[in-house]
Coordinates of C-alpha atoms in Angstrom, one line a residue:
Chain A
M1 CA 0.0 0.0 0.0
N2 CA 1.3 3.5 -0.8
L3 CA 2.1 6.0 1.9
V4 CA -1.0 8.2 1.2
G5 CA -3.2 5.2 1.7
Q6 CA -1.4 4.4 4.9
I7 CA -1.8 7.9 6.2
V8 CA -5.5 8.0 5.4
E9 CA -5.9 4.6 7.2
W10 CA -4.0 6.0 10.2
F11 CA -6.4 8.9 10.5
A12 CA -9.4 6.7 10.0
N13 CA -8.4 4.4 12.9
P14 CA -10.6 5.5 15.9
H15 CA -7.9 4.2 18.2
H16 CA -5.7 7.2 17.2
W17 CA -8.3 9.7 18.3
R18 CA -8.9 8.5 21.9
G19 CA -7.1 8.7 25.2
L20 CA -3.9 10.3 26.3
G21 CA -2.1 9.4 23.1
G22 CA -5.0 10.5 20.8
V23 CA -4.9 13.3 18.3
P24 CA -7.0 15.8 20.3
V25 CA -4.8 15.5 23.4
R26 CA -1.6 15.7 21.4
L27 CA -2.9 18.8 19.6
A28 CA -3.9 20.5 22.8
Q29 CA -0.4 19.7 24.3
H30 CA 1.3 21.0 21.2
L31 CA -0.7 24.2 21.3
E32 CA 0.0 24.5 25.0
Y33 CA 3.8 24.4 24.6
S34 CA 3.6 26.7 21.6
V35 CA 1.3 29.3 23.3
F36 CA 3.4 29.4 26.5
A37 CA 6.6 29.8 24.4
L38 CA 5.1 32.6 22.3
L39 CA 3.8 34.4 25.5
V40 CA 7.3 34.2 27.0
A41 CA 8.9 35.3 23.7
A42 CA 6.5 38.3 23.4
A43 CA 7.0 39.3 27.0
I44 CA 10.7 39.7 26.3
A45 CA 10.8 40.8 22.7
V46 CA 8.0 43.4 22.5
P47 CA 9.1 45.6 25.4
L48 CA 12.7 45.3 24.2
G49 CA 11.9 46.1 20.6
A50 CA 9.6 48.9 21.6
G51 CA 12.2 50.5 23.8
V52 CA 14.9 50.3 21.2
G53 CA 12.7 51.4 18.4
H54 CA 11.4 54.4 20.4
T55 CA 14.8 55.6 21.8
R56 CA 16.9 54.3 18.9
R57 CA 19.5 53.3 21.5
G58 CA 21.2 49.9 21.5
V59 CA 20.2 49.0 17.9
F60 CA 23.4 47.1 17.2
L61 CA 23.0 45.2 20.4
I62 CA 19.5 43.8 19.7
V63 CA 20.3 43.1 16.0
G64 CA 23.3 41.0 17.2
F65 CA 21.3 39.5 20.0
A66 CA 18.4 38.4 17.7
N67 CA 20.7 37.1 15.0
G68 CA 22.7 35.2 17.6
L69 CA 19.6 33.5 18.9
R70 CA 18.6 32.5 15.4
A71 CA 21.9 30.6 15.1
L72 CA 21.4 28.4 18.1
P73 CA 20.7 24.7 17.2
E74 CA 17.4 23.9 18.8
L75 CA 17.8 20.3 19.7
G76 CA 21.3 20.9 21.2
L77 CA 20.0 23.8 23.2
L78 CA 17.1 21.8 24.6
T79 CA 19.4 18.9 25.5
L80 CA 21.7 21.3 27.2
L81 CA 18.9 22.9 29.2
V82 CA 17.5 19.5 30.2
L83 CA 20.9 18.3 31.4
G84 CA 21.3 21.6 33.3
V85 CA 17.9 22.0 35.0
G86 CA 16.3 18.6 34.6
I87 CA 13.3 17.3 32.7
G88 CA 10.4 19.7 32.8
L89 CA 8.3 22.1 30.9
V90 CA 10.7 25.0 31.6
P91 CA 13.5 23.9 29.3
V92 CA 11.0 23.1 26.5
V93 CA 9.3 26.5 26.8
V94 CA 12.6 28.4 27.0
A95 CA 14.1 26.6 24.0
L96 CA 11.0 27.3 22.0
A97 CA 10.8 31.0 23.2
V98 CA 14.4 31.4 21.9
L99 CA 13.0 30.7 18.4
G100 CA 10.1 33.1 18.8
I101 CA 12.1 36.1 20.1
P102 CA 14.1 37.1 16.9
P103 CA 11.1 37.6 14.6
L104 CA 9.0 39.3 17.3
L105 CA 11.9 41.6 18.2
A106 CA 12.7 42.4 14.6
G107 CA 9.0 43.0 13.9
T108 CA 8.5 45.3 16.8
Y109 CA 11.7 47.3 16.4
A110 CA 11.2 47.7 12.6
G111 CA 7.6 48.5 13.0
I112 CA 8.3 51.4 15.4
R113 CA 11.3 52.5 13.5
N114 CA 9.3 52.8 10.3
V115 CA 6.4 54.9 11.7
D116 CA 6.3 58.1 9.6
A117 CA 8.5 60.6 11.3
R118 CA 6.0 63.4 10.5
V119 CA 3.3 61.5 12.4
V120 CA 5.5 61.2 15.5
D121 CA 6.4 64.9 15.1
A122 CA 2.8 65.8 14.9
A123 CA 2.1 63.8 18.1
R124 CA 4.8 65.6 20.0
G125 CA 3.6 68.9 18.5
M126 CA 0.1 68.2 20.0
G127 CA 1.8 68.0 23.4
M128 CA 1.9 64.2 23.9
R129 CA 4.4 62.9 26.4
E130 CA 6.9 60.2 25.3
R131 CA 4.8 57.5 26.8
Q132 CA 1.8 58.6 25.0
V133 CA 3.8 58.9 21.7
L134 CA 4.9 55.3 22.2
F135 CA 1.5 53.8 23.2
K136 CA -0.9 55.9 21.3
V137 CA 1.0 56.6 18.1
E138 CA 4.0 54.4 17.5
L139 CA 2.7 51.0 18.7
P140 CA -0.7 51.2 16.9
N141 CA 1.2 52.2 13.7
A142 CA 3.7 49.5 14.2
L143 CA 1.0 46.8 14.6
P144 CA 1.1 45.4 11.0
L145 CA 4.8 44.7 11.2
M146 CA 4.6 43.4 14.8
L147 CA 1.8 41.0 13.9
G148 CA 3.9 40.0 10.9
G149 CA 6.7 39.1 13.4
L150 CA 4.2 37.2 15.5
R151 CA 3.1 35.2 12.5
A152 CA 6.7 34.3 11.7
A153 CA 7.4 33.4 15.3
E154 CA 4.2 31.3 15.6
L155 CA 5.1 29.3 12.4
Q156 CA 8.6 28.6 13.7
V157 CA 7.5 27.7 17.2
I158 CA 4.6 25.4 16.2
A159 CA 6.8 23.6 13.6
T160 CA 9.6 23.2 16.1
A161 CA 7.5 22.3 19.2
V162 CA 7.9 18.6 18.1
V163 CA 11.2 18.6 20.0
A164 CA 9.3 18.5 23.3
A165 CA 8.7 14.8 22.5
Y166 CA 12.5 14.3 22.4
V167 CA 12.6 15.0 26.1
S168 CA 9.7 12.8 27.1
F169 CA 6.8 15.3 26.7
G170 CA 3.7 15.0 24.5
G171 CA 2.6 17.1 21.6
L172 CA 2.5 16.1 17.9
G173 CA 6.2 15.3 18.1
R174 CA 5.3 12.1 19.9
Y175 CA 4.1 10.7 16.5
L176 CA 7.3 11.7 14.8
I177 CA 9.7 10.5 17.5
D178 CA 7.8 7.3 18.4
G179 CA 7.1 6.5 14.7
L180 CA 10.8 6.9 14.0
A181 CA 11.8 4.7 16.9
T182 CA 9.4 1.9 15.9
G183 CA 9.9 2.3 12.1
D184 CA 6.2 3.3 11.6
G185 CA 6.3 5.5 8.5
A186 CA 2.5 6.1 8.5
E187 CA 2.6 7.4 12.1
Q188 CA 5.5 9.8 11.3
A189 CA 3.8 11.1 8.2
A190 CA 0.5 11.6 10.0
G191 CA 2.3 13.5 12.7
A192 CA 4.0 15.7 10.1
V193 CA 0.6 16.3 8.4
L194 CA -0.9 17.3 11.7
V195 CA 1.9 19.8 12.4
V196 CA 1.5 21.4 9.0
L197 CA -2.3 21.7 9.5
L198 CA -1.9 23.2 12.9
A199 CA 0.6 25.7 11.7
L200 CA -1.6 26.7 8.8
A201 CA -4.7 27.0 11.0
A202 CA -2.8 29.2 13.5
E203 CA -1.5 31.3 10.6
G204 CA -5.1 31.7 9.3
L205 CA -6.3 32.7 12.8
L206 CA -3.5 35.4 13.0
V207 CA -4.4 36.8 9.6
L208 CA -8.0 37.2 10.8
L209 CA -6.7 38.8 14.0
Q210 CA -4.5 41.1 12.0
R211 CA -7.5 42.3 9.9
R212 CA -9.5 43.0 13.1
L213 CA -6.7 44.7 15.1
V214 CA -5.0 46.9 12.6
S215 CA -6.5 50.3 12.1
P216 CA -8.3 50.7 8.8
G217 CA -6.2 53.8 8.1
L218 CA -3.1 51.6 8.0
R219 CA -4.6 49.0 5.8
A220 CA -5.7 51.4 3.0
E221 CA -3.4 52.0 0.1
P222 CA -1.1 54.9 0.8
I223 CA -2.2 58.1 -0.9
G224 CA -0.6 61.5 -1.4
P225 CA 3.0 62.2 -0.9
T226 CA 3.7 58.9 0.9
G227 CA 2.3 56.9 -1.9
A228 CA 4.1 59.0 -4.5
Q229 CA 7.5 58.3 -2.8
R230 CA 7.2 54.6 -3.3
Chain B
M1 CA -14.7 47.8 19.0
N2 CA -14.2 44.1 18.9
R3 CA -10.7 44.3 20.2
T4 CA -11.7 43.5 23.8
K5 CA -13.7 40.5 22.7
F6 CA -10.7 39.2 21.0
L7 CA -8.4 39.7 23.9
L8 CA -10.9 38.0 26.2
G9 CA -11.2 35.1 23.8
G10 CA -7.4 34.8 23.7
L11 CA -7.2 34.8 27.5
A12 CA -9.9 32.1 27.7
V13 CA -7.9 29.9 25.3
V14 CA -4.8 30.3 27.4
A15 CA -6.7 29.5 30.6
V16 CA -8.1 26.3 29.1
L17 CA -4.7 25.2 27.9
A18 CA -3.2 25.9 31.4
L19 CA -6.0 23.8 32.9
S20 CA -5.4 20.9 30.5
A21 CA -1.7 21.0 31.4
C22 CA -2.5 20.5 35.1
T23 CA -4.9 17.7 34.6
G24 CA -3.0 15.6 32.1
G25 CA -0.5 12.8 32.5
S26 CA -1.6 10.6 35.4
G27 CA -0.5 7.0 35.0
S28 CA -2.2 3.9 36.1
G29 CA -0.6 1.4 38.4
S30 CA -1.5 -2.2 39.0
G31 CA -1.4 -1.4 42.7
G32 CA 0.8 -2.9 45.5
S33 CA 3.8 -4.1 43.6
P34 CA 7.0 -2.0 43.6
C35 CA 6.8 -1.5 39.8
S36 CA 3.5 0.4 40.3
E37 CA 5.4 2.9 42.4
L38 CA 8.1 3.6 39.8
V39 CA 8.1 5.8 36.7
F40 CA 10.1 4.1 33.9
G41 CA 12.2 5.9 31.3
G42 CA 13.7 4.5 28.2
P43 CA 13.8 4.9 24.4
P44 CA 10.4 5.6 22.7
E45 CA 10.1 2.1 21.2
F46 CA 10.7 0.4 24.6
Q47 CA 7.0 0.9 25.3
T48 CA 5.9 -1.4 22.5
R49 CA 8.8 -3.6 21.5
A50 CA 8.4 -7.3 22.5
D51 CA 11.4 -7.4 24.9
G52 CA 10.5 -3.9 26.3
L53 CA 7.7 -3.1 28.7
P54 CA 5.4 -5.9 27.3
G55 CA 8.2 -8.5 28.0
I56 CA 8.8 -7.2 31.5
S57 CA 5.1 -7.2 32.2
K58 CA 4.6 -10.7 30.9
T59 CA 7.7 -12.2 32.6
Y60 CA 7.6 -10.5 36.0
G61 CA 4.0 -9.1 36.2
C62 CA 5.5 -5.7 36.5
E63 CA 3.4 -2.7 35.4
F64 CA 5.2 0.6 35.8
K65 CA 3.3 3.6 37.1
D66 CA 4.1 5.6 34.0
F67 CA 6.5 5.7 31.0
R68 CA 8.6 8.6 29.9
A69 CA 10.1 8.4 26.4
L70 CA 13.7 9.5 26.5
D71 CA 16.9 8.6 24.6
T72 CA 18.5 5.2 24.0
G73 CA 20.7 4.6 27.0
G74 CA 21.9 8.2 26.6
P75 CA 22.5 11.3 28.8
L76 CA 18.9 12.3 29.1
T77 CA 17.9 8.9 30.6
V78 CA 20.9 9.0 33.0
K79 CA 20.0 12.6 34.0
A80 CA 16.3 11.8 34.5
L81 CA 17.2 8.8 36.7
Q82 CA 19.6 10.8 38.8
D83 CA 17.3 13.8 39.4
G84 CA 14.3 11.5 40.2
T85 CA 12.1 12.3 37.2
I86 CA 12.1 8.6 36.7
Q87 CA 12.9 5.8 39.2
A88 CA 13.8 3.0 36.8
A89 CA 15.5 3.2 33.4
D90 CA 16.5 1.2 30.4
L91 CA 20.3 1.5 30.2
F92 CA 23.0 -0.7 28.6
T93 CA 24.9 -3.0 30.9
T94 CA 28.2 -1.6 29.6
D95 CA 27.4 2.0 30.3
P96 CA 30.0 3.5 32.7
A97 CA 27.4 5.9 34.0
I98 CA 25.8 3.1 36.0
A99 CA 28.8 2.6 38.3
D100 CA 29.8 6.3 38.2
R101 CA 26.4 7.4 39.5
G102 CA 25.9 4.5 41.9
F103 CA 23.0 3.0 40.0
V104 CA 22.1 -0.7 40.3
V105 CA 21.4 -3.1 37.4
L106 CA 18.5 -5.3 38.4
D107 CA 19.0 -9.0 37.9
D108 CA 16.9 -10.6 35.2
P109 CA 16.7 -14.2 36.4
K110 CA 14.0 -15.2 33.9
N111 CA 15.8 -13.6 30.9
S112 CA 13.2 -11.1 29.9
F113 CA 16.0 -9.5 27.9
A114 CA 17.8 -11.9 25.6
A115 CA 21.5 -12.6 26.2
Q116 CA 23.9 -10.4 24.2
N117 CA 27.3 -12.0 24.5
V118 CA 30.1 -10.5 22.4
V119 CA 30.9 -13.0 19.6
P120 CA 33.2 -12.9 16.6
L121 CA 31.1 -13.2 13.4
I122 CA 33.5 -14.4 10.6
N123 CA 33.7 -15.8 7.1
K124 CA 34.4 -19.5 7.3
A125 CA 37.1 -19.3 4.7
K126 CA 39.1 -17.0 7.0
A127 CA 38.4 -18.9 10.2
T128 CA 41.5 -21.0 10.1
P129 CA 42.6 -22.7 13.4
D130 CA 45.2 -19.9 13.9
V131 CA 42.6 -17.1 13.5
A132 CA 40.1 -18.9 15.7
A133 CA 42.6 -19.5 18.4
A134 CA 43.6 -15.8 18.4
L135 CA 40.0 -14.5 18.5
N136 CA 38.9 -17.1 21.1
S137 CA 41.8 -16.0 23.3
V138 CA 40.2 -12.5 23.2
S139 CA 36.7 -13.8 24.0
A140 CA 38.1 -15.8 26.9
K141 CA 39.3 -12.6 28.6
L142 CA 36.4 -10.3 27.8
T143 CA 33.9 -9.6 30.6
T144 CA 31.0 -7.2 31.0
D145 CA 33.0 -5.2 33.5
G146 CA 35.9 -5.2 31.0
L147 CA 33.5 -3.6 28.4
V148 CA 32.5 -1.0 31.0
Q149 CA 36.2 -0.1 31.5
L150 CA 36.8 0.0 27.7
N151 CA 33.8 2.4 27.3
R152 CA 35.0 4.5 30.2
A153 CA 38.5 4.7 28.7
L154 CA 37.1 5.7 25.3
A155 CA 35.0 8.5 27.0
A156 CA 37.9 9.9 28.9
P157 CA 38.3 13.7 28.6
D158 CA 41.4 13.4 26.4
K159 CA 39.4 11.2 23.9
P160 CA 42.1 8.6 23.3
D161 CA 41.8 6.8 19.9
V162 CA 40.5 3.2 19.7
A163 CA 44.0 1.9 18.8
T164 CA 45.5 3.1 22.1
V165 CA 42.6 1.9 24.2
A166 CA 42.7 -1.5 22.5
K167 CA 46.4 -1.8 22.9
T168 CA 46.2 -1.0 26.6
W169 CA 43.5 -3.7 27.0
L170 CA 45.7 -6.3 25.2
V171 CA 48.7 -5.5 27.3
K172 CA 46.7 -5.7 30.5
N173 CA 45.3 -9.0 29.5
L174 CA 48.7 -10.4 28.5
L175 CA 47.6 -11.2 25.0
L176 CA 50.5 -9.2 23.5
T177 CA 52.9 -12.1 23.2
G178 CA 54.3 -14.3 20.5
A179 CA 54.5 -11.8 17.7
T180 CA 55.5 -13.0 14.3
A181 CA 56.6 -11.1 11.2
P182 CA 53.6 -9.1 10.0
G183 CA 51.8 -9.6 6.8
V184 CA 52.8 -13.1 5.9
A185 CA 49.9 -15.1 7.2
G186 CA 47.2 -13.6 5.0
I187 CA 44.8 -10.7 4.7
I188 CA 41.7 -10.2 6.9
A189 CA 39.2 -7.3 6.6
V190 CA 37.8 -6.4 10.0
G191 CA 34.6 -4.3 10.1
S192 CA 32.7 -2.7 13.0
A193 CA 29.4 -1.0 13.7
N194 CA 29.4 2.7 14.3
F195 CA 29.5 2.9 18.1
P196 CA 32.6 3.3 20.2
E197 CA 32.4 -0.1 22.0
N198 CA 32.1 -2.0 18.8
R199 CA 35.0 -0.1 17.2
V200 CA 37.3 -0.9 20.1
L201 CA 36.3 -4.6 20.0
A202 CA 37.1 -4.7 16.3
E203 CA 40.4 -2.9 16.9
I204 CA 41.3 -5.5 19.6
Y205 CA 40.5 -8.3 17.1
A206 CA 42.6 -6.5 14.5
Q207 CA 45.6 -6.0 16.7
V208 CA 45.5 -9.6 17.9
L209 CA 45.4 -10.8 14.3
E210 CA 48.3 -8.5 13.3
L211 CA 50.3 -10.1 16.1
K212 CA 49.7 -13.4 14.5
G213 CA 51.2 -12.1 11.3
F214 CA 48.0 -11.1 9.4
T215 CA 47.6 -8.0 7.4
V216 CA 44.4 -6.3 8.6
T217 CA 42.2 -4.0 6.6
R218 CA 40.0 -1.9 8.9
R219 CA 36.4 -1.1 7.8
F220 CA 35.1 0.5 11.0
G221 CA 32.0 2.5 11.6
I222 CA 29.6 0.7 9.2
G223 CA 26.1 2.1 9.9
S224 CA 24.2 -1.0 11.0
R225 CA 23.8 -4.8 10.8
E226 CA 21.5 -4.3 7.7
V227 CA 24.7 -3.0 6.0
Y228 CA 27.5 -5.1 7.4
F229 CA 25.8 -8.5 7.4
P230 CA 25.4 -8.5 3.6
A231 CA 29.0 -7.2 3.3
L232 CA 30.2 -10.2 5.3
K233 CA 28.2 -12.6 3.1
D234 CA 29.6 -11.2 -0.1
G235 CA 33.1 -11.2 1.3
S236 CA 33.9 -7.5 1.2
I237 CA 34.6 -7.8 5.0
D238 CA 35.6 -11.0 6.8
L239 CA 35.1 -10.4 10.5
V240 CA 32.9 -8.3 12.8
P241 CA 32.4 -8.3 16.6
D242 CA 28.7 -8.9 17.2
Y243 CA 26.3 -9.7 20.0
T244 CA 24.6 -13.1 20.2
G245 CA 21.0 -12.0 20.9
V246 CA 20.6 -9.3 18.3
L247 CA 22.5 -11.3 15.7
L248 CA 20.1 -14.3 16.2
K249 CA 17.1 -12.0 16.0
H250 CA 18.5 -10.5 12.8
I251 CA 18.8 -14.0 11.2
Q252 CA 15.6 -15.5 12.7
K253 CA 13.1 -12.8 13.5
S254 CA 11.0 -15.0 15.8
A255 CA 13.8 -16.8 17.6
P256 CA 12.4 -17.5 21.1
Q257 CA 15.7 -18.2 23.0
T258 CA 16.8 -15.7 25.6
G259 CA 19.3 -17.6 27.9
A260 CA 23.0 -17.2 27.1
D261 CA 23.7 -20.8 26.1
E262 CA 20.4 -21.4 24.3
V263 CA 20.9 -18.2 22.3
Y264 CA 24.5 -19.1 21.4
D265 CA 23.5 -22.7 20.4
A266 CA 20.6 -21.5 18.3
L267 CA 22.9 -18.9 16.7
K268 CA 25.5 -21.5 15.8
T269 CA 23.0 -23.5 13.7
A270 CA 21.2 -20.4 12.4
V271 CA 24.2 -18.5 10.9
P272 CA 24.0 -18.8 7.1
E273 CA 26.8 -19.8 4.8
P274 CA 29.6 -18.7 4.3
L275 CA 29.6 -17.3 7.9
T276 CA 30.2 -18.8 11.3
V277 CA 30.5 -17.6 14.9
L278 CA 33.5 -18.4 17.1
E279 CA 33.4 -18.9 20.8
R280 CA 31.2 -16.4 22.7
S281 CA 32.7 -14.3 25.5
A282 CA 31.1 -13.8 28.9
A283 CA 30.9 -10.0 28.1
E284 CA 27.3 -8.8 27.6
D285 CA 26.1 -5.5 26.3
K286 CA 22.4 -5.6 26.7
D287 CA 19.4 -3.6 27.9
A288 CA 18.8 -3.8 31.6
V289 CA 16.4 -2.2 34.1
V290 CA 18.5 0.1 36.2
V291 CA 17.4 1.8 39.4
T292 CA 19.0 4.1 42.0
A293 CA 20.9 2.6 45.0
A294 CA 18.1 3.8 47.3
T295 CA 15.4 2.0 45.2
A296 CA 17.5 -1.2 45.1
Q297 CA 17.9 -1.0 48.9
R298 CA 14.2 -0.6 49.3
Y299 CA 12.9 -3.3 46.9
G300 CA 15.9 -5.5 46.2
R301 CA 18.3 -6.1 43.4
S302 CA 16.3 -8.5 41.2
L303 CA 13.4 -7.8 38.8
A304 CA 11.7 -10.8 40.3
N305 CA 11.0 -8.7 43.5
Y306 CA 9.5 -5.9 41.6
G307 CA 6.4 -7.4 39.9
A308 CA 3.0 -8.4 41.4
P309 CA 2.8 -12.1 42.0
K310 CA 0.4 -13.7 39.5

């Protein structure tokens, strides 16, 4: 039987949908690790990116920091963390957050940095304080790029959260790691399909979120002098 | 605006996920037996493979409290056993970490794990009396503890090469005697699988044959039995150090033997032409259930004490 047929059969087997090893539980675990990791990444990357973008100080530091994080090998980092602090959810979430930080940091920094200088000037001219400039003008204007960063981070984190299974946790990685260990190709392929579907679903959700959150003024085609410059 | 709704929805999702994290993962014990108190850690396939948890359950009536999928006798499993994440682990009997960390290998009196004695697998045409005598003299001196020491020597911080470690072993075991002029007795191609212990065993075979005047070609680090077994049959290599249990299973998938002598006897008849096995050594590199010293003190040093009587 070909692989596609085997995958279809795997999904059709009701045994794979029940209990602690079933698809719903594995999906929830996978989402759980991913969401925790993204929250941790956002808690670090957004304030840092906003601070640097607003003050324009330490730019070279965060660029180096973010690029350095990108270069870390994920499985090696996770193993190192587990050997250091022991098996637990903390090493998993930290290792995944490390993946989420660079795109979120770059998105936030670039978003704030690219807000039209005249808009920021106008805000100051109206008598806004620096805090108000950041929260009322820069951050809302930076939202499209920030959410772009979030989408990139989400995709990376969901795709990579399979490594949790490498250190005894659940999630969709269980199908990949267990399938590999027992030579079950259909199980591995089914796990891979599920990861792709989950990543695409999350991507779709974030696109919808982006449509709702971003101010209509930012979504419209640029007109006037700004548009002419492009 | 709908923004607040969205944020509230997001928070609700996070809360549900957090709750599911707290409620998941409770294991089921069979109640009463020591096994039901212990969380077991091992490679992912250990949960389903015949001589893994199903075998332990069948042979000893031992149902562990829970199973954590870790690595194959690697650092993650050792770490988890040491920090108490798991209380019993699948490790290899030749792993130096067992003695280094004060772990205890549980006896397996009913042979739930098949015997895995080191044995030379060789092409019959090359197994002349001289060659057989040389290799059998190595097998006679090999012990499981000796393998542990070889592995420990290989893992030393200065990363000595296998030739040095093999030579040290041969000197220590007084096999470095009676050298003849090299290269006149014939040519033998020695192969090995790609893990350190197997390489050093192959190197010991190689050096002992060189002492008997053979010219040795080394083909070390061959990926797996699926690759080197055909290579032995077609004559591209002549000799490999192998392990009785896994070798028998490779030739006869459903071989039921597990005791050291039964496995070796079955192996001798099962090995296909033009191959043969020489004498087996006492040294065994096999899976074992390993616990901490404290656990062994509490429940004993044999798996037979850990299951529920049937």
